Short mmCIF file of C-alpha atoms and ligand atoms in Angstrom, two decimals:
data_model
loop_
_atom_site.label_atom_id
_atom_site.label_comp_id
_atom_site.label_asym_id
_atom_site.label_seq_id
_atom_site.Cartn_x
_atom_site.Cartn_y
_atom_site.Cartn_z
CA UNK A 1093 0.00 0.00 0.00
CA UNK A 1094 1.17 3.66 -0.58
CA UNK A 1095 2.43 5.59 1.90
CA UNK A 1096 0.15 8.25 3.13
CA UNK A 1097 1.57 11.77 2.43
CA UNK A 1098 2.14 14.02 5.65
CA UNK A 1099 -1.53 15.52 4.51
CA UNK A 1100 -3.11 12.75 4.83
CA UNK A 1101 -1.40 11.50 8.08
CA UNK A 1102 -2.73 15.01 9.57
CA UNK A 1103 -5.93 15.09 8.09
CA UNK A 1104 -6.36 11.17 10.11
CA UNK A 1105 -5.14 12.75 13.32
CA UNK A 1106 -7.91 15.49 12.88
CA UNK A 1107 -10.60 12.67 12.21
CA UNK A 1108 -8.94 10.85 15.16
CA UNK A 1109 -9.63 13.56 17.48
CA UNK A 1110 -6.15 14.19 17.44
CA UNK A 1111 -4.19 17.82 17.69
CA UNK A 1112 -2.25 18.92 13.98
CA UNK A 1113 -0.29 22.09 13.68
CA UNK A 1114 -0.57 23.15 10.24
CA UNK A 1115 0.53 26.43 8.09
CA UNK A 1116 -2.21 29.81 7.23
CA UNK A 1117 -0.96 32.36 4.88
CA UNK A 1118 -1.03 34.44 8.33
CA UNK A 1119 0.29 32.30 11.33
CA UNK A 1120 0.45 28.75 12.13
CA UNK A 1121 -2.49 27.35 13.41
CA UNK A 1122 -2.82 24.15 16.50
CA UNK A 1123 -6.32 22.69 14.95
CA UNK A 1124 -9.01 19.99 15.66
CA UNK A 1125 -12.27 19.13 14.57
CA UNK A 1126 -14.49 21.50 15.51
CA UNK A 1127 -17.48 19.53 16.32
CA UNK A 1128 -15.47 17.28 18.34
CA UNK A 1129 -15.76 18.80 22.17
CA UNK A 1130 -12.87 16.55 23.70
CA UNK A 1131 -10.93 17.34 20.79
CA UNK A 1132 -11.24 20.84 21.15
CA UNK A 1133 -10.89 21.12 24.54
CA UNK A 1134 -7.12 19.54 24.48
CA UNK A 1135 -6.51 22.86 21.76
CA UNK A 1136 -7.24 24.87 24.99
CA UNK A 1137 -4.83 22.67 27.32
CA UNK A 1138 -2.21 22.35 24.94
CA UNK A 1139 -2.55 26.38 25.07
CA UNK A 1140 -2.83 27.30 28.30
CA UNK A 1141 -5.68 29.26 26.70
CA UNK A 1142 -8.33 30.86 29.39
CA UNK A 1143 -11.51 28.98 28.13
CA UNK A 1144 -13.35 32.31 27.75
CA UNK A 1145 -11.52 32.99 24.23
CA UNK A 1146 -13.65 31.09 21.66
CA UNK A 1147 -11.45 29.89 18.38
CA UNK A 1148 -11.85 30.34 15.13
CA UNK A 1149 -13.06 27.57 12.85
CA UNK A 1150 -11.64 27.08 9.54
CA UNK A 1151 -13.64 25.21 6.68
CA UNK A 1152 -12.75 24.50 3.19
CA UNK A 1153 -15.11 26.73 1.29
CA UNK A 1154 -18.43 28.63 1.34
CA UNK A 1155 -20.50 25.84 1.41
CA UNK A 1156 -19.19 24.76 4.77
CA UNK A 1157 -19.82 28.38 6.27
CA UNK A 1158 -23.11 27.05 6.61
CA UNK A 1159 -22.01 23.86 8.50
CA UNK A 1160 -21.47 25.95 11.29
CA UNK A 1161 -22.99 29.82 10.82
CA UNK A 1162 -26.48 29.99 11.57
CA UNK A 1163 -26.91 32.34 8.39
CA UNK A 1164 -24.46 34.81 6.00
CA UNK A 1165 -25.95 38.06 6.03
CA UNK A 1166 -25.60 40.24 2.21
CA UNK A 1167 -22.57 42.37 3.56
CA UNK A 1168 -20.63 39.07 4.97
CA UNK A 1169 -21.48 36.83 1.54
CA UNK A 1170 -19.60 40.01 -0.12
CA UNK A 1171 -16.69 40.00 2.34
CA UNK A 1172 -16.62 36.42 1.64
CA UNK A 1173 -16.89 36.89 -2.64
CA UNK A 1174 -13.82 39.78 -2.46
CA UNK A 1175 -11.66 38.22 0.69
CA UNK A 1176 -12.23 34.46 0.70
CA UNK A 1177 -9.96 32.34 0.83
CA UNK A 1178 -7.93 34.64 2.60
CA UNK A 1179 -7.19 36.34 5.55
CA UNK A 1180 -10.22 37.60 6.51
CA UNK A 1181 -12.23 35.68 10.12
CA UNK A 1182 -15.86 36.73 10.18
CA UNK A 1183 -18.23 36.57 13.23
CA UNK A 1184 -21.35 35.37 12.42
CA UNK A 1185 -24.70 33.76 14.43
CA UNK A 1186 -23.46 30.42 15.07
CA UNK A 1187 -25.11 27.11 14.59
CA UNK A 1188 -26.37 25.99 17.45
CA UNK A 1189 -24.97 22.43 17.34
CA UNK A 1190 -21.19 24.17 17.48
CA UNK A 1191 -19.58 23.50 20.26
CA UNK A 1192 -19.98 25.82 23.25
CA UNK A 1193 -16.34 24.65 24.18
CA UNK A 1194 -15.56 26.30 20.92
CA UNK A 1195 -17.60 29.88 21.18
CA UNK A 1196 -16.67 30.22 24.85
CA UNK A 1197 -20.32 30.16 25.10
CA UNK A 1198 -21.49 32.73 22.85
CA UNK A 1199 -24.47 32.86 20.27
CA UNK A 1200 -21.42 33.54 17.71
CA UNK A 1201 -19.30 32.35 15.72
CA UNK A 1202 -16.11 32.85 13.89
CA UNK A 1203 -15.07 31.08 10.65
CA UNK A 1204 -12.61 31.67 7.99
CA UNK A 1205 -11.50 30.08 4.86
CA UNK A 1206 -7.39 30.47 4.74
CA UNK A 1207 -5.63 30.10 1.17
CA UNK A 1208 -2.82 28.71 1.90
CA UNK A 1209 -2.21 25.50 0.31
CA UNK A 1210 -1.12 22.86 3.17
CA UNK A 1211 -4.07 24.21 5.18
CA UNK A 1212 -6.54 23.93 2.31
CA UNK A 1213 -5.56 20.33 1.66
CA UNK A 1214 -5.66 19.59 5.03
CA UNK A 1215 -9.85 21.20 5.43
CA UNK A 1216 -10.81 19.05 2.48
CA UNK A 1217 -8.87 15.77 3.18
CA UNK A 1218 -10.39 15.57 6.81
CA UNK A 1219 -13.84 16.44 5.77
CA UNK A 1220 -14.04 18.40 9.17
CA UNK A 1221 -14.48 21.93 9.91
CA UNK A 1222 -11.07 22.43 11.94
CA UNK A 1223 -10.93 24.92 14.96
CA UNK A 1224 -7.65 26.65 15.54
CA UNK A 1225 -6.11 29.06 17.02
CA UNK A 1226 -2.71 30.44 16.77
CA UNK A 1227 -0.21 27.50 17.48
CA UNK A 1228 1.71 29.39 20.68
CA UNK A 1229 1.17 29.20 24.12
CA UNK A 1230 -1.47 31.47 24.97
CA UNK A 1231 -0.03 35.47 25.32
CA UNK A 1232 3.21 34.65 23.24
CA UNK A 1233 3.72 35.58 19.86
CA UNK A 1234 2.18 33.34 17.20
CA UNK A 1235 4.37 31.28 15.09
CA UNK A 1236 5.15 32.06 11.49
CA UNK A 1237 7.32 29.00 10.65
CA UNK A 1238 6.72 25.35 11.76
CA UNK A 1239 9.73 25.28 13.92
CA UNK A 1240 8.73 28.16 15.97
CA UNK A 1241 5.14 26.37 16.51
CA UNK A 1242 7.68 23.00 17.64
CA UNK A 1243 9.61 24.90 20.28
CA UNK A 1244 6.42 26.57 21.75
CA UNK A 1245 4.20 23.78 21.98
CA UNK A 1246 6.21 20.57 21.76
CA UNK A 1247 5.35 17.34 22.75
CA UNK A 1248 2.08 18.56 23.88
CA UNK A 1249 1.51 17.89 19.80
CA UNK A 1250 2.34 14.63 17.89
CA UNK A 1251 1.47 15.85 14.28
CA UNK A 1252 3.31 18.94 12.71
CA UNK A 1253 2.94 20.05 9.00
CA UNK A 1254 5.17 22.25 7.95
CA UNK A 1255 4.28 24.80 5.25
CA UNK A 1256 6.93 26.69 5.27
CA UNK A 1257 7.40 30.86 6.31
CA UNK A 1258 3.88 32.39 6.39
CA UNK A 1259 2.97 34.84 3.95
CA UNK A 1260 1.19 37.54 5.38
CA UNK A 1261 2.87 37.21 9.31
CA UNK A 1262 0.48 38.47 11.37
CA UNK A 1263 -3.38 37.07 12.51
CA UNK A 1264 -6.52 37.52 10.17
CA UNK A 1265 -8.64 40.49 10.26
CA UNK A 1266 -11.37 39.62 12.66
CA UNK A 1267 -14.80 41.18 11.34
CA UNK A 1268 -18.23 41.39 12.85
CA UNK A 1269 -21.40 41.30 10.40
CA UNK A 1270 -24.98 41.78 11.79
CA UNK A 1271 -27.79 43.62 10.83
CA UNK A 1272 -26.04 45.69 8.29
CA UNK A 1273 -23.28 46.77 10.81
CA UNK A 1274 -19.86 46.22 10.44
CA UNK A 1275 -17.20 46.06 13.20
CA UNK A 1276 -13.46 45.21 12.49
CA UNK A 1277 -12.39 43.25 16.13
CA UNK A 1278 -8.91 42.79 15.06
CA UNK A 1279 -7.43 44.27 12.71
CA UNK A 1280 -5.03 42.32 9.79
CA UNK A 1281 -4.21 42.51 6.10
CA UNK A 1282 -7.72 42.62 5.13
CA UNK A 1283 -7.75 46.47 6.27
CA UNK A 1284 -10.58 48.73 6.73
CA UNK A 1285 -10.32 50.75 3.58
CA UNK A 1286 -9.72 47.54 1.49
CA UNK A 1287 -13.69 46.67 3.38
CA UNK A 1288 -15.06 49.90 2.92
CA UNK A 1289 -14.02 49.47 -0.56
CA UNK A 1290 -16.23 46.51 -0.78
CA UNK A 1291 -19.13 47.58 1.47
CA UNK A 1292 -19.60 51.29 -0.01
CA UNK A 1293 -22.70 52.05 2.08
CA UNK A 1294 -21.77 50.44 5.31
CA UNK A 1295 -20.84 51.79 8.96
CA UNK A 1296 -18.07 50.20 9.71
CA UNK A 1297 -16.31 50.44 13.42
CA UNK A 1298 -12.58 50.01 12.99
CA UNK A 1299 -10.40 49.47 16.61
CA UNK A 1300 -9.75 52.36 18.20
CA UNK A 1301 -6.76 51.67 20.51
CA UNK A 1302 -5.10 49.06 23.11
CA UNK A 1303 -7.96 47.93 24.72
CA UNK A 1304 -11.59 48.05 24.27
CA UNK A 1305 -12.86 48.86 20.87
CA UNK A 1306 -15.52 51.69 20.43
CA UNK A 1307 -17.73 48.87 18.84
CA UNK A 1308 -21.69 49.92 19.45
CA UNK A 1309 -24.15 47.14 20.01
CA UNK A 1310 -21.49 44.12 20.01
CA UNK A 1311 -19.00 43.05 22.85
CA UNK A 1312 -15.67 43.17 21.69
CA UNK A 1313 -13.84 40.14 20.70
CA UNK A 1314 -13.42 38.29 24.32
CA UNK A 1315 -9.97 37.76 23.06
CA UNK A 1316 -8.61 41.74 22.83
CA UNK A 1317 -8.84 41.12 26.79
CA UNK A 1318 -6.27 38.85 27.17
CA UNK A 1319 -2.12 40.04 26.83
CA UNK A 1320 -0.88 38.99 23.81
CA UNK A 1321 1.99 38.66 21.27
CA UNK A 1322 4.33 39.08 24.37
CA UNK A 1323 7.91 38.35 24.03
CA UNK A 1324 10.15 37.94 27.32
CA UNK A 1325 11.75 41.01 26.54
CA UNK A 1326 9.74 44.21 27.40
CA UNK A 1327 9.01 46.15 24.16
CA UNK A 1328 8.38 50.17 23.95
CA UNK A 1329 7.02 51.71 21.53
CA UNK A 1330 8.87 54.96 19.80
CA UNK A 1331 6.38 56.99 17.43
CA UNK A 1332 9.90 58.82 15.51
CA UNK A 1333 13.43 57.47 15.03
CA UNK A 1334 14.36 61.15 15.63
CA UNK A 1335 15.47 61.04 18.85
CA UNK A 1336 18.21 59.80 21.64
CA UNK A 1337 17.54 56.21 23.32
CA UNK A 1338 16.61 56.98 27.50
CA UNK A 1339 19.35 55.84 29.23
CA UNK A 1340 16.97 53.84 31.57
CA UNK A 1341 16.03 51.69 29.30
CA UNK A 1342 17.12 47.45 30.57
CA UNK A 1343 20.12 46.63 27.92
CA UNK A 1344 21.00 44.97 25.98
CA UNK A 1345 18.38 46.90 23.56
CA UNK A 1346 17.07 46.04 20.22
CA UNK A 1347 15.78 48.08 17.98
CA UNK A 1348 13.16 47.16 15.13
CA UNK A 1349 11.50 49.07 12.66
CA UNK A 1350 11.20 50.02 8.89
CA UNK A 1351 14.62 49.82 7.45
CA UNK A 1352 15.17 54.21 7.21
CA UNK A 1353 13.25 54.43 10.84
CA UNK A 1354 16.27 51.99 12.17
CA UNK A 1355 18.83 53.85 10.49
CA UNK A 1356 17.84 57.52 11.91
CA UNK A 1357 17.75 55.91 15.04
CA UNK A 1358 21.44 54.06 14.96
CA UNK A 1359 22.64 57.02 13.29
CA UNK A 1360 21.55 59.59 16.37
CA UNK A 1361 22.80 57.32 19.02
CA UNK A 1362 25.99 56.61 18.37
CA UNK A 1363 27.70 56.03 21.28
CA UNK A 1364 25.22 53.34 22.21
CA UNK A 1365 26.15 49.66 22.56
CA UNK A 1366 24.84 46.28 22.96
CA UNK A 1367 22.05 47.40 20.50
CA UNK A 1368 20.72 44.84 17.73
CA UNK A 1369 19.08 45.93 14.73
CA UNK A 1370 16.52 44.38 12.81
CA UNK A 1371 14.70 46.01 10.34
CA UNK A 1372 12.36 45.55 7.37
CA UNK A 1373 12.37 47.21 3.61
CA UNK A 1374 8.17 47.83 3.43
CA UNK A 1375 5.32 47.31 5.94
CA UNK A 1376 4.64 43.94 4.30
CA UNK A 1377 8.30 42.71 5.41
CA UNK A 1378 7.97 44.44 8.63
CA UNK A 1379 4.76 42.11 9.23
CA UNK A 1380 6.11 38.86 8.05
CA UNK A 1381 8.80 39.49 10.37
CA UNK A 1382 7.45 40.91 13.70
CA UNK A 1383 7.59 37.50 15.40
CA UNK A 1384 10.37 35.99 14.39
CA UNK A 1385 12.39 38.81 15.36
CA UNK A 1386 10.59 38.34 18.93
CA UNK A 1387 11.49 35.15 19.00
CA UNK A 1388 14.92 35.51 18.19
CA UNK A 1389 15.67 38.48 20.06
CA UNK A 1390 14.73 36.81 23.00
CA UNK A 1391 16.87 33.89 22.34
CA UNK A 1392 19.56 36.64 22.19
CA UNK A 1393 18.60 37.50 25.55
CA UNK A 1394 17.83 41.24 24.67
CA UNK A 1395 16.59 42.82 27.61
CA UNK A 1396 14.50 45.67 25.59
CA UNK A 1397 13.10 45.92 22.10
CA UNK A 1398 12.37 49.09 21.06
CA UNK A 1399 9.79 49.49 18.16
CA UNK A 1400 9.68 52.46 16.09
CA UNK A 1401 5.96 52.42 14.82
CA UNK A 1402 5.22 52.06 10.95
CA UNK A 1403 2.95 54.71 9.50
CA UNK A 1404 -0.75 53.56 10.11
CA UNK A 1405 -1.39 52.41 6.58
CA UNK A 1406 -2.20 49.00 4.95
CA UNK A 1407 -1.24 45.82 7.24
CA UNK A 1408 0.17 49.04 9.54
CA UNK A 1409 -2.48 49.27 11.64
CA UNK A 1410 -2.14 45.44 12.25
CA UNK A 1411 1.54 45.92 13.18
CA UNK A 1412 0.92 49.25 14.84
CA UNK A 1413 -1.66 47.16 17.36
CA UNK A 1414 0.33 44.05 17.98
CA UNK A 1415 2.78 46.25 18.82
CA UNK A 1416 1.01 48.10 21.10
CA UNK A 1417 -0.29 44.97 22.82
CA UNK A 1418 3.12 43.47 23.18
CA UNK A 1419 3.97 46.73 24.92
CA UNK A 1420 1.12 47.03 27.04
CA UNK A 1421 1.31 50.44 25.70
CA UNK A 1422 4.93 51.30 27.07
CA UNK A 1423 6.44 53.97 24.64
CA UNK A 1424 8.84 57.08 24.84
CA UNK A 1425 7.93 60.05 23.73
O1 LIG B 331 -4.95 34.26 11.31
C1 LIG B 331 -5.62 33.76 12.21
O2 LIG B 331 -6.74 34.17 12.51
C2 LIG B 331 -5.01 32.56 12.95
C3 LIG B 331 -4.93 31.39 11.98
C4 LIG B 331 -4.45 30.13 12.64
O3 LIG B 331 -6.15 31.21 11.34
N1 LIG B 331 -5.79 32.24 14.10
C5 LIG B 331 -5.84 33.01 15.20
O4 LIG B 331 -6.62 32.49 16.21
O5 LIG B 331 -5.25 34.07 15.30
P1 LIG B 331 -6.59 33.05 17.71
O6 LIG B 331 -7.41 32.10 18.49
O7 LIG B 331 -5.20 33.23 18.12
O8 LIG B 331 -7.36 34.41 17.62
C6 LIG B 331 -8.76 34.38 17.38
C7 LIG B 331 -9.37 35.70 17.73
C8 LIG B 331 -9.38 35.91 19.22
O9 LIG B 331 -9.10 37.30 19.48
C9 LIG B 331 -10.81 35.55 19.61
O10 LIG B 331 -11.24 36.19 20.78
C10 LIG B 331 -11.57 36.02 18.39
O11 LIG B 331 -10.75 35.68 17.31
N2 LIG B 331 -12.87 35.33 18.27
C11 LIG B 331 -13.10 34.02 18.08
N3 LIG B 331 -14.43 33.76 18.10
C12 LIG B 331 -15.05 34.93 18.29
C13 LIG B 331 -16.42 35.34 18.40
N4 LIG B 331 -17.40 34.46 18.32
N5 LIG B 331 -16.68 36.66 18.60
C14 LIG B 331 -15.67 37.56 18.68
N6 LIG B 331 -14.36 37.24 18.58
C15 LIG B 331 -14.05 35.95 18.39
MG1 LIG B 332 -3.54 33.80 19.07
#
């Protein structure tokens, strides 16, 4: 008999009941089938994850929105036509034979159809709609190549497909739908204007900060409560590379940014040592890369990374607010 391909061996651990990390075009995700309550309740174990932060299940295509939405209002079937497969999550009334272990309880749902490849394979060889969150321990930062999704969660998980570096870098755009109004939860590479593009006539609530969202009518996503993205090393955010690094500030020091906001800043502090620089050419790099420089920057044992914002423009506003989060909204001014 033929071997089964690593596909296949994953999508027989998901039937199983089993735990499979697998690649997104965003992060890596730690999945099981979503209808399966034990199943899905080990995703939250393997975690650490507070059980009041539903997941987000993944299905193959639109026709299995349905297997677990209770209905697609007009605005989320378009969201779905221009975004889908993609990185787009949207919150809709849940079915109610989804598992409560999965919603944390609420009347919603969130489901997304992700493009890349290894992950699509993986939906439609298992026949399951797959829950899964980001494959990190819960408040880390979520891992953007299989090996960083090993070292955080590692035996804990038996079956690992690797899909290589992730595309986009950072989480899907998380996006509320009902009765006509629109609230972005999280933001991602699916950005507001890129929505409002699609949904001309729409109110749409886009995140307002580092906590609660100004969202009218809707509870923001139980998720945006919990820290998140954190590396070991306390990050602070700097608006402009235009000025001297504090002196108080725990070395050794890091500093990451667009490629010309790290150069300003090496080239006004001179004198300073111990300081690692890691910066990207465009906001798209600067995404793909956020957590892997966390990652390794901690391995380097840097005491302080300091951020210098990108402008708040395309899959900006998605960096500008993990960053803020991994801060906890520490920044010099
Ligand atoms: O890109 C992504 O979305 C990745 C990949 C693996 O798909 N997944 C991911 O999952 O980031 P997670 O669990 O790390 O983040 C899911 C977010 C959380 O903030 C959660 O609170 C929110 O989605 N969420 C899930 N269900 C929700 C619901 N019914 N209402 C509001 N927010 C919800
Ligand atoms: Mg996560």
């Amino acid at each position: 008999m033929k071997k089964p391909t690593p596909v296949e061996r994953a999508a027989a651990a998901i039937r199983d009941g089993r735990l499979v990390v697998f690649p997104t075009e965003t992060v890596y995700g730690l999945g099981a089938d979503a209808l399966n309550e034990a199943a899905v309740r080990s995703i939250f174990a393997a975690k650490g994850r507070p059980a009041d932060n539903p997941l987000i299940i993944h299905v193959a295509d639109r026709s299995a929105v349905s297997r677990v939405a209770d209905s697609v209002p007009p605005a989320a079937e378009r969201l779905l036509d221009a975004f889908s497969p993609g990185p787009l999550t949207l919150v809709l009334r849940a079915r109610v034979d989804v598992p409560r272990t999965v919603t944390a309880g609420l009347s919603t749902v969130a489901v997304r159809i992700p493009r890349h490849p290894v992950a699509r394979a993986l939906l439609e060889a298992s026949e399951r709609p797959i829950a899964a969150p980001s494959a990190n321990r819960s408040g880390g930062p979520s891992p953007t190549t299989v090996e960083m999704a090993r070292r955080a969660l590692g035996e804990a998980v038996t079956c690992y497909l690797d899909g290589g570096s992730c595309e986009v870098g950072v989480e899907s755009t998380v996006v509320h739908v009902m009765n006509g109004a629109v609230t972005i939860l999280r933001p991602g590479a699916v950005t507001a204007e890129a929505i409002r593009r699609v949904l001309p006539g729409a109110e749409i609530a886009t995140p307002g900060g580092t906590t609660a969202l100004p969202v009218r009518g809707t509870a923001p996503s139980p998720g945006m409560r919990h820290v998140h993205y954190r590396p070991r090393a306390a990050v602070v955010l700097a608006e402009s590379p235009d000025r001297v690094i504090p002196a108080g500030l725990e070395r050794p020091i890091a500093l990451i940014g667009l490629d010309e906001d790290v150069a300003v800043a090496a080239s006004r502090n001179p004198g300073v040592r111990d300081v690692v620089v890691r910066g990207a050419a465009d906001l798209d790099a600067f995404a793909r890369s956020l957590y892997r420089w966390f990652v390794e920057l901690d391995d380097l044992g840097v005491a302080t990374i300091l951020a210098f914002m990108p402008p708040e423009s395309g899959v900006g506003v998605a960096v500008r607010d993990r960053l803020e989060r991994a801060s906890g909204g520490r920044r010099i001014s």
